[in-house]
Short mmCIF file of C-alpha atoms and ligand atoms in Angstrom, two decimals:
data_model
loop_
_atom_site.label_atom_id
_atom_site.label_comp_id
_atom_site.label_asym_id
_atom_site.label_seq_id
_atom_site.Cartn_x
_atom_site.Cartn_y
_atom_site.Cartn_z
CA UNK A 1 229.66 65.12 -29.91
CA UNK A 2 228.67 61.94 -28.18
CA UNK A 3 224.89 61.36 -28.33
CA UNK A 4 223.58 60.51 -24.78
CA UNK A 5 220.26 58.70 -24.09
CA UNK A 6 218.66 58.01 -20.66
CA UNK A 7 217.33 54.43 -20.79
CA UNK A 8 214.96 53.12 -18.13
CA UNK A 9 215.59 49.55 -17.28
CA UNK A 10 212.78 47.37 -15.65
CA UNK A 11 214.27 43.88 -15.15
CA UNK A 12 210.97 42.14 -14.34
CA UNK A 13 210.16 38.77 -12.71
CA UNK A 14 211.12 35.14 -13.45
CA UNK A 15 213.56 35.00 -16.35
CA UNK A 16 213.44 38.76 -16.71
CA UNK A 17 216.41 39.73 -14.76
CA UNK A 18 218.81 37.33 -16.68
CA UNK A 19 217.54 38.18 -20.19
CA UNK A 20 217.46 41.92 -19.44
CA UNK A 21 221.13 41.78 -18.02
CA UNK A 22 222.02 40.01 -21.23
CA UNK A 23 220.58 42.72 -23.43
CA UNK A 24 222.26 45.45 -21.25
CA UNK A 25 225.64 43.69 -21.70
CA UNK A 26 224.88 43.72 -25.48
CA UNK A 27 223.83 47.40 -25.59
CA UNK A 28 227.15 48.25 -23.53
CA UNK A 29 229.29 46.66 -26.40
CA UNK A 30 227.21 48.31 -29.12
CA UNK A 31 227.48 51.61 -27.54
CA UNK A 32 231.21 51.32 -27.12
CA UNK A 33 231.79 50.43 -30.80
CA UNK A 34 229.28 53.02 -32.09
CA UNK A 35 230.28 56.03 -30.07
CA UNK A 36 227.15 56.83 -28.09
CA UNK A 37 226.38 56.88 -24.43
CA UNK A 38 223.50 55.06 -22.85
CA UNK A 39 222.62 55.99 -19.20
CA UNK A 40 220.90 53.01 -17.73
CA UNK A 41 218.47 54.01 -14.98
CA UNK A 42 217.07 51.03 -13.14
CA UNK A 43 213.61 50.89 -11.79
CA UNK A 44 211.54 48.52 -9.73
CA UNK A 45 208.48 46.92 -11.30
CA UNK A 46 206.78 43.75 -11.37
CA UNK A 47 205.16 41.04 -9.24
CA UNK A 48 207.93 41.05 -6.78
CA UNK A 49 207.12 44.60 -5.84
CA UNK A 50 203.57 43.96 -4.74
CA UNK A 51 204.33 42.91 -1.27
CA UNK A 52 206.58 45.82 -0.49
CA UNK A 53 204.81 48.77 -2.43
CA UNK A 54 201.28 47.45 -2.77
CA UNK A 55 201.63 47.97 -6.41
CA UNK A 56 203.57 46.44 -9.46
CA UNK A 57 204.46 49.83 -10.78
CA UNK A 58 205.63 52.11 -7.94
CA UNK A 59 205.35 55.94 -8.23
CA UNK A 60 209.08 56.36 -8.12
CA UNK A 61 209.39 54.07 -11.27
CA UNK A 62 206.80 56.09 -13.08
CA UNK A 63 208.92 59.24 -12.21
CA UNK A 64 212.01 57.59 -13.44
CA UNK A 65 210.28 56.46 -16.74
CA UNK A 66 209.28 60.23 -17.28
CA UNK A 67 213.04 61.22 -17.14
CA UNK A 68 214.09 58.81 -19.89
CA UNK A 69 214.03 58.74 -23.66
CA UNK A 70 212.90 54.87 -23.87
CA UNK A 71 212.44 51.93 -21.69
CA UNK A 72 213.81 48.44 -21.96
CA UNK A 73 211.38 46.11 -20.12
CA UNK A 74 211.92 42.67 -18.98
CA UNK A 75 208.79 40.20 -18.88
CA UNK A 76 206.84 40.42 -15.70
CA UNK A 77 204.57 37.93 -13.81
CA UNK A 78 200.82 39.17 -13.79
CA UNK A 79 198.63 38.15 -11.01
CA UNK A 80 195.48 36.65 -12.25
CA UNK A 81 193.11 37.20 -9.33
CA UNK A 82 190.31 39.68 -9.68
CA UNK A 83 191.20 43.18 -8.25
CA UNK A 84 194.97 42.52 -8.33
CA UNK A 85 197.19 45.03 -10.07
CA UNK A 86 196.96 44.94 -13.75
CA UNK A 87 199.88 44.15 -16.07
CA UNK A 88 202.74 46.60 -15.81
CA UNK A 89 203.05 46.39 -19.60
CA UNK A 90 199.34 47.37 -20.07
CA UNK A 91 199.82 50.16 -17.50
CA UNK A 92 202.82 51.71 -19.10
CA UNK A 93 201.18 51.39 -22.60
CA UNK A 94 198.11 53.18 -21.30
CA UNK A 95 199.98 55.85 -19.14
CA UNK A 96 202.35 56.83 -21.99
CA UNK A 97 199.66 56.22 -24.85
CA UNK A 98 201.96 53.72 -26.65
CA UNK A 99 199.28 52.85 -29.14
CA UNK A 100 201.03 50.78 -31.51
CA UNK A 101 202.76 47.45 -30.62
CA UNK A 102 205.10 46.49 -33.40
CA UNK A 103 206.14 42.75 -33.40
CA UNK A 104 208.37 41.70 -36.35
CA UNK A 105 208.86 38.03 -37.00
CA UNK A 106 211.06 36.58 -39.77
CA UNK A 107 212.90 33.30 -40.63
CA UNK A 108 216.64 33.27 -39.64
CA UNK A 109 219.21 31.21 -41.48
CA UNK A 110 219.74 27.69 -39.88
CA UNK A 111 216.77 28.17 -37.47
CA UNK A 112 213.97 25.66 -37.94
CA UNK A 113 210.86 27.67 -39.23
CA UNK A 114 207.86 26.46 -41.17
CA UNK A 115 209.14 28.28 -44.21
CA UNK A 116 212.45 29.62 -44.86
CA UNK A 117 211.16 33.03 -46.32
CA UNK A 118 208.95 34.55 -43.71
CA UNK A 119 209.30 38.28 -43.14
CA UNK A 120 206.26 39.84 -41.37
CA UNK A 121 205.21 42.37 -38.80
CA UNK A 122 202.13 42.18 -36.59
CA UNK A 123 200.97 45.77 -35.57
CA UNK A 124 198.67 45.36 -32.75
CA UNK A 125 196.37 48.19 -31.20
CA UNK A 126 197.81 48.54 -27.96
CA UNK A 127 195.59 50.58 -25.66
CA UNK A 128 191.80 49.33 -26.09
CA UNK A 129 190.01 46.17 -27.05
CA UNK A 130 189.83 43.31 -24.47
CA UNK A 131 192.86 44.61 -22.77
CA UNK A 132 191.00 47.47 -21.39
CA UNK A 133 190.47 44.94 -18.71
CA UNK A 134 187.02 46.33 -17.75
CA UNK A 135 185.08 43.54 -16.36
CA UNK A 136 182.07 42.83 -14.18
CA UNK A 137 180.42 39.89 -12.46
CA UNK A 138 176.83 41.09 -12.96
CA UNK A 139 175.39 38.04 -11.18
CA UNK A 140 177.13 35.10 -9.42
CA UNK A 141 178.49 32.97 -12.32
CA UNK A 142 177.85 35.58 -15.07
CA UNK A 143 180.66 38.01 -16.15
CA UNK A 144 181.07 40.60 -18.90
CA UNK A 145 184.17 42.23 -20.34
CA UNK A 146 184.02 45.48 -22.17
CA UNK A 147 185.70 45.50 -25.66
CA UNK A 148 186.26 49.08 -26.26
CA UNK A 149 187.29 50.08 -29.87
CA UNK A 150 187.30 53.71 -31.15
CA UNK A 151 187.74 55.21 -34.55
CA UNK A 152 190.47 57.41 -33.30
CA UNK A 153 192.69 54.64 -31.79
CA UNK A 154 192.02 52.38 -34.86
CA UNK A 155 193.07 55.14 -37.14
CA UNK A 156 196.23 56.08 -35.54
CA UNK A 157 197.33 52.22 -35.32
CA UNK A 158 196.45 51.94 -39.01
CA UNK A 159 198.53 54.92 -39.97
CA UNK A 160 201.48 53.20 -38.12
CA UNK A 161 200.89 50.03 -40.07
CA UNK A 162 200.48 51.68 -43.47
CA UNK A 163 203.69 53.72 -43.00
CA UNK A 164 205.66 50.46 -42.18
CA UNK A 165 204.04 48.72 -45.18
CA UNK A 166 205.05 51.63 -47.45
CA UNK A 167 208.77 50.97 -46.38
CA UNK A 168 208.39 47.26 -46.99
CA UNK A 169 206.67 45.07 -49.53
CA UNK A 170 203.59 47.55 -49.62
CA UNK A 171 201.07 44.93 -48.57
CA UNK A 172 198.71 45.34 -45.75
CA UNK A 173 196.35 42.71 -44.23
CA UNK A 174 193.77 43.89 -41.60
CA UNK A 175 192.57 41.23 -39.34
CA UNK A 176 189.13 41.19 -37.38
CA UNK A 177 186.00 39.24 -36.76
CA UNK A 178 183.59 41.65 -38.18
CA UNK A 179 181.10 38.99 -39.09
CA UNK A 180 180.48 38.38 -35.43
CA UNK A 181 181.81 41.66 -33.61
CA UNK A 182 179.91 43.87 -36.25
CA UNK A 183 179.91 47.12 -34.19
CA UNK A 184 183.44 47.09 -32.70
CA UNK A 185 185.18 45.45 -35.46
CA UNK A 186 183.07 47.36 -37.99
CA UNK A 187 184.62 50.60 -36.50
CA UNK A 188 188.11 49.10 -36.77
CA UNK A 189 187.37 48.00 -40.38
CA UNK A 190 186.11 51.24 -41.52
CA UNK A 191 189.08 53.08 -39.77
CA UNK A 192 191.52 50.86 -41.82
CA UNK A 193 189.67 51.42 -44.98
CA UNK A 194 189.45 55.12 -44.66
CA UNK A 195 193.23 55.31 -43.95
CA UNK A 196 193.97 53.15 -46.93
CA UNK A 197 192.89 56.05 -49.22
CA UNK A 198 195.99 57.91 -48.22
CA UNK A 199 198.23 55.04 -49.09
CA UNK A 200 197.20 54.03 -52.68
CA UNK A 201 200.47 52.27 -53.13
CA UNK A 202 199.89 49.77 -50.53
CA UNK A 203 197.79 46.63 -51.42
CA UNK A 204 195.32 45.91 -48.90
CA UNK A 205 193.35 42.83 -48.00
CA UNK A 206 191.41 41.52 -45.02
CA UNK A 207 190.96 38.35 -43.12
CA UNK A 208 189.02 36.97 -40.29
CA UNK A 209 191.08 36.25 -37.14
CA UNK A 210 190.21 32.43 -37.35
CA UNK A 211 191.15 32.19 -40.87
CA UNK A 212 194.30 34.36 -40.25
CA UNK A 213 195.56 31.97 -37.65
CA UNK A 214 195.25 29.08 -40.12
CA UNK A 215 196.70 31.14 -43.01
CA UNK A 216 199.67 31.92 -40.90
CA UNK A 217 200.63 28.17 -40.58
CA UNK A 218 199.65 27.43 -44.18
CA UNK A 219 201.21 30.23 -46.11
CA UNK A 220 203.14 32.56 -43.60
CA UNK A 221 205.52 33.98 -46.33
CA UNK A 222 202.47 35.75 -47.94
CA UNK A 223 202.13 38.25 -45.14
CA UNK A 224 203.98 41.47 -44.99
CA UNK A 225 202.24 43.89 -42.36
CA UNK A 226 199.28 42.75 -40.34
CA UNK A 227 197.25 45.26 -38.50
CA UNK A 228 194.59 44.19 -35.85
CA UNK A 229 193.03 44.78 -32.57
CA UNK A 230 194.66 44.16 -29.19
CA UNK A 231 193.90 40.60 -28.27
CA UNK A 232 194.04 39.17 -31.68
CA UNK A 233 197.41 40.86 -32.07
CA UNK A 234 198.67 39.31 -28.97
CA UNK A 235 197.75 35.81 -30.11
CA UNK A 236 198.76 36.27 -33.77
CA UNK A 237 202.29 37.47 -32.79
CA UNK A 238 202.92 34.60 -30.49
CA UNK A 239 201.98 32.21 -33.22
CA UNK A 240 204.03 33.92 -35.74
CA UNK A 241 207.07 33.93 -33.21
CA UNK A 242 206.86 30.03 -33.16
CA UNK A 243 206.10 29.76 -36.78
CA UNK A 244 209.54 31.43 -37.48
CA UNK A 245 211.40 29.45 -34.81
CA UNK A 246 210.87 30.41 -31.25
CA UNK A 247 209.20 32.76 -28.82
CA UNK A 248 212.89 33.13 -27.56
CA UNK A 249 213.54 35.25 -30.71
CA UNK A 250 210.54 37.61 -30.87
CA UNK A 251 210.82 41.21 -29.81
CA UNK A 252 208.13 44.05 -29.59
CA UNK A 253 208.18 47.74 -29.63
CA UNK A 254 205.45 49.80 -27.81
CA UNK A 255 205.41 53.11 -29.62
CA UNK A 256 203.52 56.33 -29.06
CA UNK A 257 204.01 59.91 -30.10
CA UNK A 258 206.50 60.78 -27.35
CA UNK A 259 207.87 57.57 -25.90
CA UNK A 260 208.87 54.04 -26.64
CA UNK A 261 209.06 50.86 -24.51
CA UNK A 262 210.76 47.63 -25.79
CA UNK A 263 210.37 44.25 -24.60
CA UNK A 264 210.46 40.63 -25.57
CA UNK A 265 207.20 39.12 -26.71
CA UNK A 266 207.45 36.23 -24.20
CA UNK A 267 206.54 36.25 -20.58
CA UNK A 268 208.52 35.64 -17.35
CA UNK A 269 208.57 31.86 -17.99
CA UNK A 270 208.79 31.15 -14.23
CA UNK A 271 209.81 27.63 -14.30
CA UNK A 272 213.13 28.61 -15.93
CA UNK A 273 213.91 31.12 -13.42
CA UNK A 274 217.68 31.40 -12.59
CA UNK A 275 218.58 28.43 -14.76
CA UNK A 276 220.63 30.33 -17.18
CA UNK A 277 218.92 28.39 -19.77
CA UNK A 278 216.50 30.49 -21.85
CA UNK A 279 217.17 32.30 -24.98
CA UNK A 280 218.09 36.05 -24.50
CA UNK A 281 217.77 36.73 -27.99
CA UNK A 282 214.30 38.13 -27.89
CA UNK A 283 215.30 40.80 -25.30
CA UNK A 284 218.46 41.49 -27.30
CA UNK A 285 216.21 42.03 -30.35
CA UNK A 286 214.16 44.35 -28.37
CA UNK A 287 217.15 46.45 -27.52
CA UNK A 288 218.14 46.74 -31.21
CA UNK A 289 214.54 47.96 -31.82
CA UNK A 290 215.02 50.50 -29.19
CA UNK A 291 218.26 51.83 -30.95
CA UNK A 292 216.36 52.17 -34.12
CA UNK A 293 213.58 54.02 -32.42
CA UNK A 294 216.26 56.37 -31.02
CA UNK A 295 217.68 56.87 -34.47
CA UNK A 296 220.80 54.92 -33.87
CA UNK A 297 220.40 52.68 -36.88
CA UNK A 298 224.20 51.90 -37.27
CA UNK A 299 224.36 50.61 -33.54
CA UNK A 300 221.02 48.78 -34.12
CA UNK A 301 222.35 47.08 -37.28
CA UNK A 302 225.46 45.82 -35.40
CA UNK A 303 223.22 43.98 -32.98
CA UNK A 304 220.88 42.60 -35.82
CA UNK A 305 223.70 41.53 -37.80
CA UNK A 306 225.49 39.85 -34.90
CA UNK A 307 222.39 37.91 -33.96
CA UNK A 308 221.87 36.83 -37.63
CA UNK A 309 225.51 35.77 -37.70
CA UNK A 310 225.42 33.73 -34.47
CA UNK A 311 222.25 31.92 -35.50
CA UNK A 312 223.51 31.40 -39.10
CA UNK A 313 226.80 29.72 -37.65
CA UNK A 314 224.54 27.58 -35.48
CA UNK A 315 227.54 26.69 -33.14
CA UNK A 316 225.99 28.55 -29.98
CA UNK A 317 222.25 27.91 -29.67
CA UNK A 318 220.04 27.64 -26.59
CA UNK A 319 217.53 24.63 -25.87
CA UNK A 320 214.62 26.27 -27.48
CA UNK A 321 216.53 26.21 -30.83
CA UNK A 322 217.71 22.70 -30.34
CA UNK A 323 221.00 23.54 -28.66
CA UNK A 324 222.70 23.25 -25.33
CA UNK A 325 224.22 26.68 -24.80
CA UNK A 326 223.35 28.81 -21.60
CA UNK A 327 221.89 32.21 -21.69
CA UNK A 328 225.40 33.57 -20.82
CA UNK A 329 227.03 31.69 -23.76
CA UNK A 330 224.53 32.83 -26.24
CA UNK A 331 224.92 36.51 -25.08
CA UNK A 332 228.65 36.20 -25.20
CA UNK A 333 228.64 34.77 -28.69
CA UNK A 334 226.45 37.75 -29.93
CA UNK A 335 228.82 40.12 -28.15
CA UNK A 336 231.83 38.58 -29.65
CA UNK A 337 230.34 39.19 -33.17
CA UNK A 338 229.41 42.84 -32.52
CA UNK A 339 233.24 43.35 -31.77
CA UNK A 340 234.49 41.56 -35.05
CA UNK A 341 231.88 41.96 -37.78
P1 NAD B 401 205.69 32.61 -21.23
O1 NAD B 401 206.09 33.42 -22.65
O2 NAD B 401 206.41 33.26 -20.02
O3 NAD B 401 206.27 31.16 -21.37
C1 NAD B 401 205.57 30.08 -22.21
C2 NAD B 401 206.70 29.14 -22.58
O4 NAD B 401 207.53 29.73 -23.66
C3 NAD B 401 207.85 28.93 -21.56
O5 NAD B 401 207.31 27.86 -20.78
C4 NAD B 401 209.01 28.46 -22.42
O6 NAD B 401 208.80 27.09 -22.87
C5 NAD B 401 208.78 29.38 -23.74
N1 NAD B 401 209.79 30.57 -23.50
C6 NAD B 401 209.46 31.90 -23.13
N2 NAD B 401 210.43 32.57 -23.21
C7 NAD B 401 211.69 32.02 -23.57
C8 NAD B 401 212.90 32.21 -23.72
N3 NAD B 401 213.46 33.41 -23.57
N4 NAD B 401 213.63 31.20 -24.28
C9 NAD B 401 213.20 30.02 -24.34
N5 NAD B 401 211.79 29.80 -24.24
C10 NAD B 401 211.13 30.55 -23.73
O7 NAD B 401 204.17 32.69 -21.18
P2 NAD B 401 203.24 32.24 -20.05
O8 NAD B 401 203.76 30.97 -19.32
O9 NAD B 401 201.87 32.42 -20.50
O10 NAD B 401 203.25 33.43 -18.87
C11 NAD B 401 204.17 33.48 -17.68
C12 NAD B 401 203.92 34.91 -17.06
O11 NAD B 401 204.47 35.88 -17.85
C13 NAD B 401 202.50 35.08 -16.60
O12 NAD B 401 202.48 35.62 -15.38
C14 NAD B 401 202.12 36.04 -17.80
O13 NAD B 401 201.12 36.95 -17.28
C15 NAD B 401 203.44 36.81 -17.92
N6 NAD B 401 203.65 37.34 -19.29
C16 NAD B 401 204.12 38.84 -19.27
C17 NAD B 401 204.32 39.39 -20.33
C18 NAD B 401 204.98 40.67 -20.28
O14 NAD B 401 205.66 40.98 -19.28
N7 NAD B 401 204.96 41.62 -21.35
C19 NAD B 401 204.08 38.80 -21.38
C20 NAD B 401 203.39 37.61 -21.66
C21 NAD B 401 203.18 36.90 -20.42
#
């Protein structure tokens, strides 16, 4: 029997529609060669919705998300004025309790990276920390932001990170700033240490965030799984993406107990909108992560192998990788490889 999945697709803003379409085309090829059926249900979300709906995540889109097995989300532009709607990604992560943001970064053959043998995953706590977005201007010119950290949320993201480490090189680094943020990062540190007792086969070390950002440039190959709080994880994963070649390759999974949302790590890069110039691979890699989450590991491997093969051949590559190929050409090269590998 053909397995069927309902997939919510939110194309987003800026370069979002072009990279999301690219990933849908790749998924359509992967489903055809793998014998599964993906029903794509398109929803409206993003900055462009605010004028029409007064929100960047309309109610009908939330209803649509609830009818699906997973969501493929393009990048969206987030307004920065106080009081404006908060980021769609943050809203969906909170609404569906997608507590672990999993962002793998690895060196690819023939892609210029700081080291050739980097293979790490940043696991970022996805629902709390400074992304709670709770801020007050308590007096003109004086603002405070609440950095909420709980033992419960820290423990569940630590569990996810330890389970991943167990399947990999069995090395986990927890990153914090416990020397300054003694209470909040103290809670996070203790949660990781308590969880470690359940995974005696995993080697654990810890690092302050400032040292970790430096070490990620100096010896990136020494990291396996990094687990950290929300803002530190966002920054470290962008850095890891560039260290391994380009933000145009990095994808992220937002996972909870009942739902998953998959997106590129990069944003809507407005200056490249509609230019058919950016790298679609990050969103294509996000699509492969989604297939893995759905248990369709063969279809996911076809996409992953096709991406690696195209990068290794180095004939078709976008500007961020030093080439001249368009978004469409890069997508078509990956699709052609899926059909032939
Ligand atoms: P950005 O990731 O959009 O762009 C930074 C730079 O990275 C770009 O100028 C470009 O040089 C490069 N880049 C990004 N994607 C690329 C791709 N696919 N191929 C090649 N190069 C690429 O970050 P920003 O400029 O800080 O943010 C722009 C907007 O995106 C903001 O409104 C921000 O809030 C939003 N954003 C959204 C998400 C999300 O939807 N999850 C994530 C990050 C930023």
